mmCIF file with all atom_site columns, C-alpha atoms in Angstrom:
data_model
loop_
_atom_site.group_PDB
_atom_site.id
_atom_site.type_symbol
_atom_site.label_atom_id
_atom_site.label_alt_id
_atom_site.label_comp_id
_atom_site.label_asym_id
_atom_site.label_entity_id
_atom_site.label_seq_id
_atom_site.pdbx_PDB_ins_code
_atom_site.Cartn_x
_atom_site.Cartn_y
_atom_site.Cartn_z
_atom_site.occupancy
_atom_site.B_iso_or_equiv
_atom_site.pdbx_formal_charge
_atom_site.auth_seq_id
_atom_site.auth_comp_id
_atom_site.auth_asym_id
_atom_site.auth_atom_id
_atom_site.pdbx_PDB_model_num
ATOM 1  C CA . MET U 1 1  ? 44.652 17.055 -3.500  1.00 0.00 ? 148 MET U CA 1
ATOM 2  C CA . ILE U 1 2  ? 43.013 19.903 -1.643  1.00 0.00 ? 149 ILE U CA 1
ATOM 3  C CA . TYR U 1 3  ? 44.225 23.359 -2.559  1.00 0.00 ? 150 TYR U CA 1
ATOM 4  C CA . ARG U 1 4  ? 42.996 26.902 -2.283  1.00 0.00 ? 151 ARG U CA 1
ATOM 5  C CA . LYS U 1 5  ? 42.893 29.049 -5.407  1.00 0.00 ? 152 LYS U CA 1
ATOM 6  C CA . ASN U 1 6  ? 45.473 31.809 -5.396  1.00 0.00 ? 153 ASN U CA 1
ATOM 7  C CA . LEU U 1 7  ? 44.778 33.368 -8.818  1.00 0.00 ? 154 LEU U CA 1
ATOM 8  C CA . TYR U 1 8  ? 42.130 35.931 -9.664  1.00 0.00 ? 155 TYR U CA 1
ATOM 9  C CA . THR U 1 9  ? 39.717 35.254 -12.515 1.00 0.00 ? 156 THR U CA 1
ATOM 10 C CA . TRP U 1 10 ? 41.359 37.823 -14.793 1.00 0.00 ? 157 TRP U CA 1
ATOM 11 C CA . GLU U 1 11 ? 44.756 36.287 -14.050 1.00 0.00 ? 158 GLU U CA 1
ATOM 12 C CA . GLN U 1 12 ? 43.456 32.812 -14.873 1.00 0.00 ? 159 GLN U CA 1
ATOM 13 C CA . GLY U 1 13 ? 42.212 34.008 -18.278 1.00 0.00 ? 160 GLY U CA 1
ATOM 14 C CA . LEU U 1 14 ? 45.497 35.737 -18.979 1.00 0.00 ? 161 LEU U CA 1
ATOM 15 C CA . ARG U 1 15 ? 47.504 32.628 -18.078 1.00 0.00 ? 162 ARG U CA 1
ATOM 16 C CA . ILE U 1 16 ? 45.343 30.416 -20.298 1.00 0.00 ? 163 ILE U CA 1
ATOM 17 C CA . THR U 1 17 ? 45.724 32.812 -23.230 1.00 0.00 ? 164 THR U CA 1
ATOM 18 C CA . ILE U 1 18 ? 49.485 33.142 -22.786 1.00 0.00 ? 165 ILE U CA 1
ATOM 19 C CA . GLY U 1 19 ? 49.816 29.374 -22.323 1.00 0.00 ? 166 GLY U CA 1
ATOM 20 C CA . ILE U 1 20 ? 48.044 28.684 -25.617 1.00 0.00 ? 167 ILE U CA 1
ATOM 21 C CA . ALA U 1 21 ? 50.200 31.278 -27.378 1.00 0.00 ? 168 ALA U CA 1
ATOM 22 C CA . LEU U 1 22 ? 53.394 29.718 -25.987 1.00 0.00 ? 169 LEU U CA 1
ATOM 23 C CA . VAL U 1 23 ? 52.389 26.203 -27.008 1.00 0.00 ? 170 VAL U CA 1
ATOM 24 C CA . VAL U 1 24 ? 51.463 27.274 -30.540 1.00 0.00 ? 171 VAL U CA 1
ATOM 25 C CA . GLY U 1 25 ? 54.536 29.491 -30.867 1.00 0.00 ? 172 GLY U CA 1
ATOM 26 C CA . GLY U 1 26 ? 56.806 26.755 -29.565 1.00 0.00 ? 173 GLY U CA 1
ATOM 27 C CA . LEU U 1 27 ? 55.439 24.067 -31.842 1.00 0.00 ? 174 LEU U CA 1
ATOM 28 C CA . PHE U 1 28 ? 55.431 26.138 -35.023 1.00 0.00 ? 175 PHE U CA 1
ATOM 29 C CA . SER U 1 29 ? 58.682 28.079 -34.587 1.00 0.00 ? 176 SER U CA 1
ATOM 30 C CA . ASN U 1 30 ? 61.850 27.574 -36.605 1.00 0.00 ? 177 ASN U CA 1
ATOM 31 C CA . LEU U 1 31 ? 63.993 26.853 -33.560 1.00 0.00 ? 178 LEU U CA 1
ATOM 32 C CA . ALA U 1 32 ? 65.945 23.721 -32.742 1.00 0.00 ? 179 ALA U CA 1
ATOM 33 C CA . PRO U 1 33 ? 63.922 20.857 -31.190 1.00 0.00 ? 180 PRO U CA 1
ATOM 34 C CA . ILE U 1 34 ? 65.035 21.392 -27.575 1.00 0.00 ? 181 ILE U CA 1
ATOM 35 C CA . PRO U 1 35 ? 64.081 25.111 -27.339 1.00 0.00 ? 182 PRO U CA 1
ATOM 36 C CA . LYS U 1 36 ? 60.803 24.363 -29.140 1.00 0.00 ? 183 LYS U CA 1
ATOM 37 C CA . SER U 1 37 ? 59.984 21.713 -26.562 1.00 0.00 ? 184 SER U CA 1
ATOM 38 C CA . ALA U 1 38 ? 60.967 23.963 -23.649 1.00 0.00 ? 185 ALA U CA 1
ATOM 39 C CA . ILE U 1 39 ? 58.704 26.767 -24.889 1.00 0.00 ? 186 ILE U CA 1
ATOM 40 C CA . ALA U 1 40 ? 55.787 24.375 -25.464 1.00 0.00 ? 187 ALA U CA 1
ATOM 41 C CA . ILE U 1 41 ? 56.201 22.741 -22.038 1.00 0.00 ? 188 ILE U CA 1
ATOM 42 C CA . SER U 1 42 ? 56.330 26.116 -20.283 1.00 0.00 ? 189 SER U CA 1
ATOM 43 C CA . GLY U 1 43 ? 53.150 27.058 -22.140 1.00 0.00 ? 190 GLY U CA 1
ATOM 44 C CA . CYS U 1 44 ? 51.464 23.868 -20.912 1.00 0.00 ? 191 CYS U CA 1
ATOM 45 C CA . PHE U 1 45 ? 52.448 24.647 -17.322 1.00 0.00 ? 192 PHE U CA 1
ATOM 46 C CA . THR U 1 46 ? 51.219 28.231 -17.624 1.00 0.00 ? 193 THR U CA 1
ATOM 47 C CA . GLY U 1 47 ? 47.908 27.126 -19.127 1.00 0.00 ? 194 GLY U CA 1
ATOM 48 C CA . ILE U 1 48 ? 47.345 24.414 -16.522 1.00 0.00 ? 195 ILE U CA 1
ATOM 49 C CA . THR U 1 49 ? 47.922 26.853 -13.654 1.00 0.00 ? 196 THR U CA 1
ATOM 50 C CA . GLY U 1 50 ? 45.323 29.098 -15.271 1.00 0.00 ? 197 GLY U CA 1
ATOM 51 C CA . LEU U 1 51 ? 42.813 26.268 -15.619 1.00 0.00 ? 198 LEU U CA 1
ATOM 52 C CA . PHE U 1 52 ? 43.127 25.171 -12.000 1.00 0.00 ? 199 PHE U CA 1
ATOM 53 C CA . GLY U 1 53 ? 43.484 28.670 -10.562 1.00 0.00 ? 200 GLY U CA 1
ATOM 54 C CA . PHE U 1 54 ? 46.429 27.596 -8.442  1.00 0.00 ? 201 PHE U CA 1
ATOM 55 C CA . CYS U 1 55 ? 50.075 28.487 -8.989  1.00 0.00 ? 202 CYS U CA 1
ATOM 56 C CA . PRO U 1 56 ? 52.639 26.584 -6.893  1.00 0.00 ? 203 PRO U CA 1
ATOM 57 C CA . ALA U 1 57 ? 55.223 29.348 -7.308  1.00 0.00 ? 204 ALA U CA 1
ATOM 58 C CA . CYS U 1 58 ? 52.739 31.947 -6.039  1.00 0.00 ? 205 CYS U CA 1
ATOM 59 C CA . ALA U 1 59 ? 51.904 29.688 -3.088  1.00 0.00 ? 206 ALA U CA 1
ATOM 60 C CA . LEU U 1 60 ? 55.593 29.431 -2.188  1.00 0.00 ? 207 LEU U CA 1
ATOM 61 C CA . VAL U 1 61 ? 55.864 33.191 -1.809  1.00 0.00 ? 208 VAL U CA 1
ATOM 62 C CA . GLY U 1 62 ? 52.617 33.352 0.159   1.00 0.00 ? 209 GLY U CA 1
ATOM 63 C CA . LYS U 1 63 ? 50.245 34.928 -2.370  1.00 0.00 ? 210 LYS U CA 1
ATOM 64 C CA . LYS U 1 64 ? 46.612 34.719 -1.249  1.00 0.00 ? 211 LYS U CA 1
ATOM 65 C CA . LEU U 1 65 ? 43.416 36.173 -2.620  1.00 0.00 ? 212 LEU U CA 1
ATOM 66 C CA . LYS U 1 66 ? 42.097 39.241 -0.811  1.00 0.00 ? 213 LYS U CA 1
ATOM 67 C CA . ASP U 1 67 ? 38.692 37.552 -0.416  1.00 0.00 ? 214 ASP U CA 1
ATOM 68 C CA . ASP U 1 68 ? 40.316 34.850 1.746   1.00 0.00 ? 215 ASP U CA 1
ATOM 69 C CA . GLU U 1 69 ? 41.657 37.460 4.163   1.00 0.00 ? 216 GLU U CA 1
ATOM 70 C CA . ASN U 1 70 ? 38.190 39.015 4.510   1.00 0.00 ? 217 ASN U CA 1
ATOM 71 C CA . LEU U 1 71 ? 36.646 35.651 5.409   1.00 0.00 ? 218 LEU U CA 1
ATOM 72 C CA . LYS U 1 72 ? 39.011 35.168 8.369   1.00 0.00 ? 219 LYS U CA 1
ATOM 73 C CA . GLY U 1 73 ? 38.171 38.343 10.231  1.00 0.00 ? 220 GLY U CA 1
#
């Protein structure tokens, strides 16, 4: 799959950090099993978007890096 990164480096690091925190918090919380799983899965998704530097939700709304706009013109 060919994709263009739409996350800045600082945003990637933030997403990875938050993703790890959500996974750990979800797995070790005192909640019922379904909310624990939902929190952990959302943390996995957040972390994976940070690792790849591409967020499908951001792409849907048309977010692009400013460097890409400078390359066109």
